[in-house]
C-alpha positions as protocol buffer text, in pm:
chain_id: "A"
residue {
  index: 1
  type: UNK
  ca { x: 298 y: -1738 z: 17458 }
}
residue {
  index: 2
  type: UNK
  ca { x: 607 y: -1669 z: 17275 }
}
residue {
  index: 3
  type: UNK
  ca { x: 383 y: -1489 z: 17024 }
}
residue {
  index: 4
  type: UNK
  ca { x: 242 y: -1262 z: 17304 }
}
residue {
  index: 5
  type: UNK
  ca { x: 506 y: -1165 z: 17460 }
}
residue {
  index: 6
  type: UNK
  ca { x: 732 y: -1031 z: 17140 }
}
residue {
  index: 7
  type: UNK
  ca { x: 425 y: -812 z: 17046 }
}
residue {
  index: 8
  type: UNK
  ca { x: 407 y: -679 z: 17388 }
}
residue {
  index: 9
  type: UNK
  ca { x: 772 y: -615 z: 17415 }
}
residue {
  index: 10
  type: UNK
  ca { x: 770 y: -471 z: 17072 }
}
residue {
  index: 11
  type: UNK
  ca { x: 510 y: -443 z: 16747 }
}
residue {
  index: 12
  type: UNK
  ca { x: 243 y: -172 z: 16751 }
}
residue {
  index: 13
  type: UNK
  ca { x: 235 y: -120 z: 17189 }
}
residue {
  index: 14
  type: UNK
  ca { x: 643 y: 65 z: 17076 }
}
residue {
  index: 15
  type: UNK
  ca { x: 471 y: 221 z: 16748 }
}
residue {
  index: 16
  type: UNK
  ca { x: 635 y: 566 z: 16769 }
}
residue {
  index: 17
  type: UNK
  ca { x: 922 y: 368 z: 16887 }
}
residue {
  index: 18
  type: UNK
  ca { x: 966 y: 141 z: 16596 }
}
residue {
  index: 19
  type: UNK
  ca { x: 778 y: 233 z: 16306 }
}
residue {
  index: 20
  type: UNK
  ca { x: 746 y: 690 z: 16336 }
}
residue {
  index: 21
  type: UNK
  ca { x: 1041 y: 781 z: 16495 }
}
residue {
  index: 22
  type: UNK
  ca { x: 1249 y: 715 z: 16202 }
}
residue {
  index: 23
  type: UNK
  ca { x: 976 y: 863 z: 15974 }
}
residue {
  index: 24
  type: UNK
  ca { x: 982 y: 1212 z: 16161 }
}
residue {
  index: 25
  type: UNK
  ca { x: 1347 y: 1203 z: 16161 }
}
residue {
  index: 26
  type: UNK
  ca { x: 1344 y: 1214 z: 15777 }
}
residue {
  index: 27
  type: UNK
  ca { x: 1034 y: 1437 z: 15780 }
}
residue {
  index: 28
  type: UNK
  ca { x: 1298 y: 1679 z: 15991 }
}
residue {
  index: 29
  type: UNK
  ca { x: 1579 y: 1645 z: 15714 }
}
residue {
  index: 30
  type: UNK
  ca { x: 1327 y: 1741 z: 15447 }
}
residue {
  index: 31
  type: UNK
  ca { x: 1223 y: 2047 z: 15616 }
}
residue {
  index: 32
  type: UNK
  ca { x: 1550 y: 2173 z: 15664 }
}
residue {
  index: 33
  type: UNK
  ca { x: 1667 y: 2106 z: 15273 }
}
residue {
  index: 34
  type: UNK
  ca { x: 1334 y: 2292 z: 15217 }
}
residue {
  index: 35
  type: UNK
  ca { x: 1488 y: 2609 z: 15385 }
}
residue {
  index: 36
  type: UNK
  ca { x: 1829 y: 2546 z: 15269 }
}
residue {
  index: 37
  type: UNK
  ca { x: 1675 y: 2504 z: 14903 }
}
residue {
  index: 38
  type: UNK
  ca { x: 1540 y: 2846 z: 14985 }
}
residue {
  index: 39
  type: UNK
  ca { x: 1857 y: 2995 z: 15084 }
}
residue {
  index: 40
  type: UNK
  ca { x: 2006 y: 2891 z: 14805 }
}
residue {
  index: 41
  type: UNK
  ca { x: 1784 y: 3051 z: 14546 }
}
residue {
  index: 42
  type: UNK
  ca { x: 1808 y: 3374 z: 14741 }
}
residue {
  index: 43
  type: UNK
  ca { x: 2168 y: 3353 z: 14719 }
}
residue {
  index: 44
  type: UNK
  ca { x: 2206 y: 3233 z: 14350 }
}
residue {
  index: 45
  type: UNK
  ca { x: 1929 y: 3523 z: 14243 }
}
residue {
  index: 46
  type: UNK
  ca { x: 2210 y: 3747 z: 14395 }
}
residue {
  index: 47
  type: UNK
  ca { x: 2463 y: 3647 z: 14276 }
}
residue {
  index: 48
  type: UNK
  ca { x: 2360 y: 3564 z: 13892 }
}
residue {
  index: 49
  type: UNK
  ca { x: 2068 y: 3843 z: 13833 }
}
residue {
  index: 50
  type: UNK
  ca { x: 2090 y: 4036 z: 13517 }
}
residue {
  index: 51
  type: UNK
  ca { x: 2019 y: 4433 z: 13524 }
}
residue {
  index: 52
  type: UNK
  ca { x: 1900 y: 4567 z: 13185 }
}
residue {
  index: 53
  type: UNK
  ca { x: 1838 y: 4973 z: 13195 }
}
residue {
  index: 54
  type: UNK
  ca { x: 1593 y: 5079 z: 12956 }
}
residue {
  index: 55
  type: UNK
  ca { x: 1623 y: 5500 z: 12874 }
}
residue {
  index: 56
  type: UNK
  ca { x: 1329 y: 5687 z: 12796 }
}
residue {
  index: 57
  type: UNK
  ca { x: 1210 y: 6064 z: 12722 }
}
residue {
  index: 58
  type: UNK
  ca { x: 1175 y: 6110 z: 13107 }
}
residue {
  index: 59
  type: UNK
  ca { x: 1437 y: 5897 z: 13215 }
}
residue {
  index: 60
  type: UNK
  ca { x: 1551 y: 5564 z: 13273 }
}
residue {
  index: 61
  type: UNK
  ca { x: 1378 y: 5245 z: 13408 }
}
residue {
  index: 62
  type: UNK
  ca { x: 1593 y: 4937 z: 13582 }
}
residue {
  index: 63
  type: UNK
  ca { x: 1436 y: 4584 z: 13493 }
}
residue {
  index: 64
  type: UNK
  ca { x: 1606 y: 4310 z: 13690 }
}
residue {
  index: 65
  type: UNK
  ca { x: 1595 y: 3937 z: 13516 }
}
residue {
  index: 66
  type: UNK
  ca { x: 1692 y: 3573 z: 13664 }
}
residue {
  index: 67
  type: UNK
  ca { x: 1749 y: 3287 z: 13437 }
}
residue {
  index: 68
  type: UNK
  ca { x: 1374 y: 3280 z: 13306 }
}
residue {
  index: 69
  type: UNK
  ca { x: 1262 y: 3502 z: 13520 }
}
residue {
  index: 70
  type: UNK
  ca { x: 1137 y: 3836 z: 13278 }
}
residue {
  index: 71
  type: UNK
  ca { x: 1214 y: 4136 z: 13502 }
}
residue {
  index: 72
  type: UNK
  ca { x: 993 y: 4341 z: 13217 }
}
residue {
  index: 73
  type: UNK
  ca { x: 704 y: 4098 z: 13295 }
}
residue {
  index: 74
  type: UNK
  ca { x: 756 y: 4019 z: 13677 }
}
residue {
  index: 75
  type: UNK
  ca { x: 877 y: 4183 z: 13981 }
}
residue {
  index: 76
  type: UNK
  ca { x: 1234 y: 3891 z: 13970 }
}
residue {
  index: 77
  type: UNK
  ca { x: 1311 y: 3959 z: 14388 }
}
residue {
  index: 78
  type: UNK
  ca { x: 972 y: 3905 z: 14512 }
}
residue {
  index: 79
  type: UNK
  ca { x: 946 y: 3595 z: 14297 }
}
residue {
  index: 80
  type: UNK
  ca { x: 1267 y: 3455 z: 14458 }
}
residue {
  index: 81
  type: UNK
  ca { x: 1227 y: 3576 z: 14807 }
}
residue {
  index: 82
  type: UNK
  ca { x: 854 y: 3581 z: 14874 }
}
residue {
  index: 83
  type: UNK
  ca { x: 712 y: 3396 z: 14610 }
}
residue {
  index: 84
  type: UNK
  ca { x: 898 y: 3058 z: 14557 }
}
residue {
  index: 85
  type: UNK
  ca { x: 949 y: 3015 z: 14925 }
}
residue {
  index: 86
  type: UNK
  ca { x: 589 y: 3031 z: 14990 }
}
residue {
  index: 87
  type: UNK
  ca { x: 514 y: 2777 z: 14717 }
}
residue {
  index: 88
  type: UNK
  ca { x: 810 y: 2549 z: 14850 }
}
residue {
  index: 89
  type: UNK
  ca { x: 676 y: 2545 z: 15199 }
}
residue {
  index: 90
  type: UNK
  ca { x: 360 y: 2471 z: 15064 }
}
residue {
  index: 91
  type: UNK
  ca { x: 464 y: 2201 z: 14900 }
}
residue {
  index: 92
  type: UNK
  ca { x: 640 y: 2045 z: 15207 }
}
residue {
  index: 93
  type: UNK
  ca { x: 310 y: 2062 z: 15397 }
}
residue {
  index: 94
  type: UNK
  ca { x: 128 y: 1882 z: 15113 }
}
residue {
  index: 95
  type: UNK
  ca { x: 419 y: 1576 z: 15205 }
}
residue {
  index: 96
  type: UNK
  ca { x: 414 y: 1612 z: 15541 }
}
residue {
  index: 97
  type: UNK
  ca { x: 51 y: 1574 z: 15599 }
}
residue {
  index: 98
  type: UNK
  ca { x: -35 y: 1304 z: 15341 }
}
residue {
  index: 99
  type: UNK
  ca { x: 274 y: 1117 z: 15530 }
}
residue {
  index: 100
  type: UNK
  ca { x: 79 y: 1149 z: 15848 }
}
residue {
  index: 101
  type: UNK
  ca { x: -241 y: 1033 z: 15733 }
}
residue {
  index: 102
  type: UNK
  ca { x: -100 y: 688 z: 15575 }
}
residue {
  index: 103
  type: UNK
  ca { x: 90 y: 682 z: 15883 }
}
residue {
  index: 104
  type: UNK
  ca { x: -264 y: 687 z: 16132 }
}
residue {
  index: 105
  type: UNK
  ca { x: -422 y: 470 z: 15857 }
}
residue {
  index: 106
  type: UNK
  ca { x: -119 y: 173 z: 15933 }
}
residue {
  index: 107
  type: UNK
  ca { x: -185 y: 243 z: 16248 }
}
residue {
  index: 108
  type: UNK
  ca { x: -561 y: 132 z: 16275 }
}
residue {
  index: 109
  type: UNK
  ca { x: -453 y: -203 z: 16036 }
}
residue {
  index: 110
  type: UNK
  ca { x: -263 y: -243 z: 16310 }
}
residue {
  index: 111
  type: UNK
  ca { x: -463 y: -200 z: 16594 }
}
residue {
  index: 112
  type: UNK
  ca { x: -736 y: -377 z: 16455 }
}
residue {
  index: 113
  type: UNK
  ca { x: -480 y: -690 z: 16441 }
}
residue {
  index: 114
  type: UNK
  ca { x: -316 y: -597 z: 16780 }
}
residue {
  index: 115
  type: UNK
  ca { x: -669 y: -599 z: 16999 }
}
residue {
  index: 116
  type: UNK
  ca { x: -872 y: -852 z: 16783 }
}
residue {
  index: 117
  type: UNK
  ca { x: -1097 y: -621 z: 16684 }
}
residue {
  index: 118
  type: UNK
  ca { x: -1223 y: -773 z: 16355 }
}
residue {
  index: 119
  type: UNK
  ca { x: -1339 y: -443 z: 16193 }
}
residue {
  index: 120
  type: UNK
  ca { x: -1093 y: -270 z: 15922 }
}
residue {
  index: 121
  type: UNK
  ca { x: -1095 y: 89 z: 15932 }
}
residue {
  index: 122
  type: UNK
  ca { x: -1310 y: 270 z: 15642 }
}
residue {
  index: 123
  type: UNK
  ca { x: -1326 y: 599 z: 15573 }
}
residue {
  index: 124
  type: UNK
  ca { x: -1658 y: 754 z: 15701 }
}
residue {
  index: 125
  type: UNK
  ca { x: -1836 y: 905 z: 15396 }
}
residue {
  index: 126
  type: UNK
  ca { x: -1866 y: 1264 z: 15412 }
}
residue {
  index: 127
  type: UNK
  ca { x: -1588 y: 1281 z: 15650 }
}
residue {
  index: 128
  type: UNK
  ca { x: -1222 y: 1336 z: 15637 }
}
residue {
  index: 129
  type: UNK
  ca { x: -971 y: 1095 z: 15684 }
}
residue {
  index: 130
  type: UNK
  ca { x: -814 y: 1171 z: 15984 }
}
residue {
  index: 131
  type: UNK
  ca { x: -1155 y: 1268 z: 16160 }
}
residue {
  index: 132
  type: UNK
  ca { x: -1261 y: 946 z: 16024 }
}
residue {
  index: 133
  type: UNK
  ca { x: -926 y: 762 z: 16164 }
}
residue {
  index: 134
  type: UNK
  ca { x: -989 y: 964 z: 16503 }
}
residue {
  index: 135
  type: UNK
  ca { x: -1348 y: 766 z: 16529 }
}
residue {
  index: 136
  type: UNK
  ca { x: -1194 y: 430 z: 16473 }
}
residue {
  index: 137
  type: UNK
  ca { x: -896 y: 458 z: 16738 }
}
residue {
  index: 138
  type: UNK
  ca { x: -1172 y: 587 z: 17002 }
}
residue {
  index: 139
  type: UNK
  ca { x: -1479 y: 443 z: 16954 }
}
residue {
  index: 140
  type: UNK
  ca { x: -1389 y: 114 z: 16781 }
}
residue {
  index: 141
  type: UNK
  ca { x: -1063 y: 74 z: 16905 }
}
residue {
  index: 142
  type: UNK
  ca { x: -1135 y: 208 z: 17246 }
}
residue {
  index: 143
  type: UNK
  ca { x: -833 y: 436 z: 17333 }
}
residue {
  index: 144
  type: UNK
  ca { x: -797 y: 704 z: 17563 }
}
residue {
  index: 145
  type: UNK
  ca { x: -777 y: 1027 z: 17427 }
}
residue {
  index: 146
  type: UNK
  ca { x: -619 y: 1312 z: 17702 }
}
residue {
  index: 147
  type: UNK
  ca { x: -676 y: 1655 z: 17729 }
}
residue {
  index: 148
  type: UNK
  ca { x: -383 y: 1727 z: 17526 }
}
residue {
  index: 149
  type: UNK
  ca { x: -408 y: 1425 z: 17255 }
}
residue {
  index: 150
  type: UNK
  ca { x: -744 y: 1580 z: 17226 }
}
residue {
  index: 151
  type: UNK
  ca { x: -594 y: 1941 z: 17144 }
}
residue {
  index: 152
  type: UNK
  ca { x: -270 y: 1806 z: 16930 }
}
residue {
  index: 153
  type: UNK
  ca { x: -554 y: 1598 z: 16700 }
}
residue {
  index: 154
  type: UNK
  ca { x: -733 y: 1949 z: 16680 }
}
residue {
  index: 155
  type: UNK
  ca { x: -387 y: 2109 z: 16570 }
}
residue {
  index: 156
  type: UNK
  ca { x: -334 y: 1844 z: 16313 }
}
residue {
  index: 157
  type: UNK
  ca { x: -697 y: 1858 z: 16176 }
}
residue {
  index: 158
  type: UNK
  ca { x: -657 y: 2220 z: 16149 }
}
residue {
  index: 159
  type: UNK
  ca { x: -317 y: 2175 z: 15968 }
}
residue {
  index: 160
  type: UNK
  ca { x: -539 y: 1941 z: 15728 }
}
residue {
  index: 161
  type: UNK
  ca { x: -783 y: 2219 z: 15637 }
}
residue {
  index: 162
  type: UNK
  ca { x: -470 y: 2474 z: 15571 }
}
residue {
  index: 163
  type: UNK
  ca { x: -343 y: 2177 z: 15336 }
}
residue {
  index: 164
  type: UNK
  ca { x: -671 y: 2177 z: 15167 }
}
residue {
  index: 165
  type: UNK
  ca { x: -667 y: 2506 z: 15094 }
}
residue {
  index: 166
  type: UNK
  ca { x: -316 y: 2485 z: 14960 }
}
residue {
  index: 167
  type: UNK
  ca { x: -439 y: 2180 z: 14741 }
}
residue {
  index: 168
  type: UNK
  ca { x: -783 y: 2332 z: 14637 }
}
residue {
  index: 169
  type: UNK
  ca { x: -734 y: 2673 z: 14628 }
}
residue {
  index: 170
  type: UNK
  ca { x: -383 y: 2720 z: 14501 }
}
residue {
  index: 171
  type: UNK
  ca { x: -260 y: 2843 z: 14867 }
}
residue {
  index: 172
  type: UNK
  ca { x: -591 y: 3074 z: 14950 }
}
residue {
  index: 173
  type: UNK
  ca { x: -788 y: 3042 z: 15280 }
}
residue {
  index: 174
  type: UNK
  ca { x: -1090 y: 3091 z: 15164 }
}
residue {
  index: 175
  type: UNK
  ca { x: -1298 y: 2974 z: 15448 }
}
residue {
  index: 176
  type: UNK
  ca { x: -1292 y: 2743 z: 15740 }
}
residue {
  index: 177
  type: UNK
  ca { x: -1428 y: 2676 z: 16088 }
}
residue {
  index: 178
  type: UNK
  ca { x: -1370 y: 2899 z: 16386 }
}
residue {
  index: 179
  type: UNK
  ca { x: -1081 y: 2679 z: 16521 }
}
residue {
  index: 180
  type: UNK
  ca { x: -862 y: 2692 z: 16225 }
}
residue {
  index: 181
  type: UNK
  ca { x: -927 y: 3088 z: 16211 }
}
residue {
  index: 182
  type: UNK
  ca { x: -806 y: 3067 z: 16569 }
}
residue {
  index: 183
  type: UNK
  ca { x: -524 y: 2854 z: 16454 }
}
residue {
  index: 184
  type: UNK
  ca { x: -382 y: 3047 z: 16180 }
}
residue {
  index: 185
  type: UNK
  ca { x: -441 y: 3344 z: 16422 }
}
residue {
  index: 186
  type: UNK
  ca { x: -256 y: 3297 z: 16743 }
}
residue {
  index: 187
  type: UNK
  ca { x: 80 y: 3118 z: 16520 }
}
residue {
  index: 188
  type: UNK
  ca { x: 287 y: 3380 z: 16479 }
}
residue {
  index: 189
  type: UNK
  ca { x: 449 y: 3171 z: 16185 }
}
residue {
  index: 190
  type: UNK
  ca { x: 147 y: 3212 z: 15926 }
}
residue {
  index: 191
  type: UNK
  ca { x: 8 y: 3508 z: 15817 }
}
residue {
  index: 192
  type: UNK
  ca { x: -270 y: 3565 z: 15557 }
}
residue {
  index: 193
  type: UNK
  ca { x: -223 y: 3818 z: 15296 }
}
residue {
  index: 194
  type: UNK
  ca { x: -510 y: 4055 z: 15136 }
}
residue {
  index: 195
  type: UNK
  ca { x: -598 y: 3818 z: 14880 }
}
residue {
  index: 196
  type: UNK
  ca { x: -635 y: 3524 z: 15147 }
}
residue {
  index: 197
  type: UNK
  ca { x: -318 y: 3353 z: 15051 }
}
residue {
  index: 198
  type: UNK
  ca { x: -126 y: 3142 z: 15291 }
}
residue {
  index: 199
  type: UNK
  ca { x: 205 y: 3262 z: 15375 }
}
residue {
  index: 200
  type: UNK
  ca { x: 453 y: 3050 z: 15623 }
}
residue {
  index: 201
  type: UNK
  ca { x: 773 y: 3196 z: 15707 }
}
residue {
  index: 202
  type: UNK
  ca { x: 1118 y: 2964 z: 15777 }
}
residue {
  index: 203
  type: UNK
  ca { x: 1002 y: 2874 z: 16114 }
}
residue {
  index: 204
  type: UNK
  ca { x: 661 y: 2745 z: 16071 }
}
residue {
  index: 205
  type: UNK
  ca { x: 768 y: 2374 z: 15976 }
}
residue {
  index: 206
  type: UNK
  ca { x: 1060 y: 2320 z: 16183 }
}
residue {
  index: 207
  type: UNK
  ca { x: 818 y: 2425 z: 16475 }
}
residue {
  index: 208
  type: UNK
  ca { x: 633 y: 2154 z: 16342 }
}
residue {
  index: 209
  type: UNK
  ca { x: 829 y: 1829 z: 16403 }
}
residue {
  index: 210
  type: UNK
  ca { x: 843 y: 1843 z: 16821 }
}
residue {
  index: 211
  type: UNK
  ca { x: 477 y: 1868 z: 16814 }
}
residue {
  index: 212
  type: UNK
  ca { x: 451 y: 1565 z: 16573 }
}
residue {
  index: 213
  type: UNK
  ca { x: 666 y: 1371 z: 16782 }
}
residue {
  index: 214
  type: UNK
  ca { x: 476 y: 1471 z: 17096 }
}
residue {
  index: 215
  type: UNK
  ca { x: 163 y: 1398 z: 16930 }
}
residue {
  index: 216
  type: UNK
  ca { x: 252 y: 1017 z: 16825 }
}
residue {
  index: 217
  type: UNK
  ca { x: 403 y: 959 z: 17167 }
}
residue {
  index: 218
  type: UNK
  ca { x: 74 y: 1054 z: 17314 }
}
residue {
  index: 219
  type: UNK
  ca { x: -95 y: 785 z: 17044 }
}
residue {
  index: 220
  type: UNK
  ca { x: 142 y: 510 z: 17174 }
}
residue {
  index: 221
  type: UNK
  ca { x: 87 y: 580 z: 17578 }
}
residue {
  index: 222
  type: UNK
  ca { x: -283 y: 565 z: 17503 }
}
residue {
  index: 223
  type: UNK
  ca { x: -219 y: 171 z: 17312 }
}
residue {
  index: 224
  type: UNK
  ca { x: -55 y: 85 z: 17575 }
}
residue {
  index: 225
  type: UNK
  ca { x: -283 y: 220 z: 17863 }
}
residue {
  index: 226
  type: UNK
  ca { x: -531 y: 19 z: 17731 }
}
residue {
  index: 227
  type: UNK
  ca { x: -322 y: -276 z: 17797 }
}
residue {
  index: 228
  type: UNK
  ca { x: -172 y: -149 z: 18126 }
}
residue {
  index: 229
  type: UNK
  ca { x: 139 y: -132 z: 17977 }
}
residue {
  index: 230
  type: UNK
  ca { x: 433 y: 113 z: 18112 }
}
């Protein structure tokens, strides 16, 4: 009895309040040293660029260098204020995401413990992790999915294909289904450029975090509906 009752009061029925609220908290943090990383860059490029002029028979041409930065071989300001950025943001997703995938994967150890379910998640072969995690917490596992768990899982496997192209293709969307066109589309904080790479800009993660939270709140009302828990 004793047994029961501290895994009802607490355990994996208060999962986002025990065990991810903490996580996203950090997650939070790292975005915003991401941006302030990026801010700083900016702002040291400024500050410590070198200007070399270089005379010629029809003039003069102005090459711009930053620590090893070649202004004769790259353009130095786009590198520091378009380029790096994009790659640091990209990098940030990468973390974020593979956070959130061990996260869902604890989750179903835990679940299959919690309800006595006897059946360890596996990864389905020839499908992705988190659609593979989705199948165990709803058809093995049972829960509830709402309307609007339904459409934050579809946000967070299209997030997952951006990822992939950011792993795969060194940041280029090269193809994907009709919902993550529609996805990347109507966000206002990507934007594709003529070569198909990804581009975020210094709102697109922080945008991020009350959706994850909203999204792993949803996950622990459905646990706990299935229990009639309030």
């Amino acid at each position: 009895m004793n047994n029961k009752i501290k895994m009802t009061c607490g355990g994996t029925f208060n999962w986002y309040d025990q065990w991810v609220v903490i996580s996203i908290d950090l997650i939070e943090a790292y975005v915003e040293q991401c941006e302030i990383s990026n801010s700083l860059a900016i702002n040291e490029f400024e500050r410590y660029k070198k200007q070399e002029i270089e005379e010629h028979e029809h003039g003069a041409k102005i090459f711009t260098h930053f620590r090893l930065i070649d202004g004769a071989t790259f353009n130095a300001k786009d590198i520091m204020y378009i380029e790096f950025p994009k790659l640091n943001r990209h990098s940030t997703l990468v973390l974020i995401m593979s956070m959130f995938e061990k996260t869902l994967k604890n989750l179903c150890d835990r679940i299959n413990v919690l309800f006595e379910l006897n059946k360890s998640f596996k990864k389905i072969p020839k499908e992705s992790l988190l659609s593979s995690i989705k199948t165990y917490l709803s058809e093995v596992a049972g829960l509830q999915f709402t309307h609007e768990l339904d459409e934050q899982w579809s946000d967070l496997m299209c997030l997952q294909s951006i990822r992939n192209s950011i792993t795969h293709n060194f940041g280029r969307f090269e193809r994907g289904t009709n919902s993550v066109t529609d996805f990347i589309t109507k966000n206002k904080n990507i934007s594709l450029a003529e070569n198909r790479e990804i581009y975020f800009n210094h709102e697109f993660l922080k945008d991020l975090i009350p959706d994850f939270r909203a999204f792993c709140i949803g996950l622990q009302q459905s646990i706990r509906d299935k229990n009639n828990i309030t």
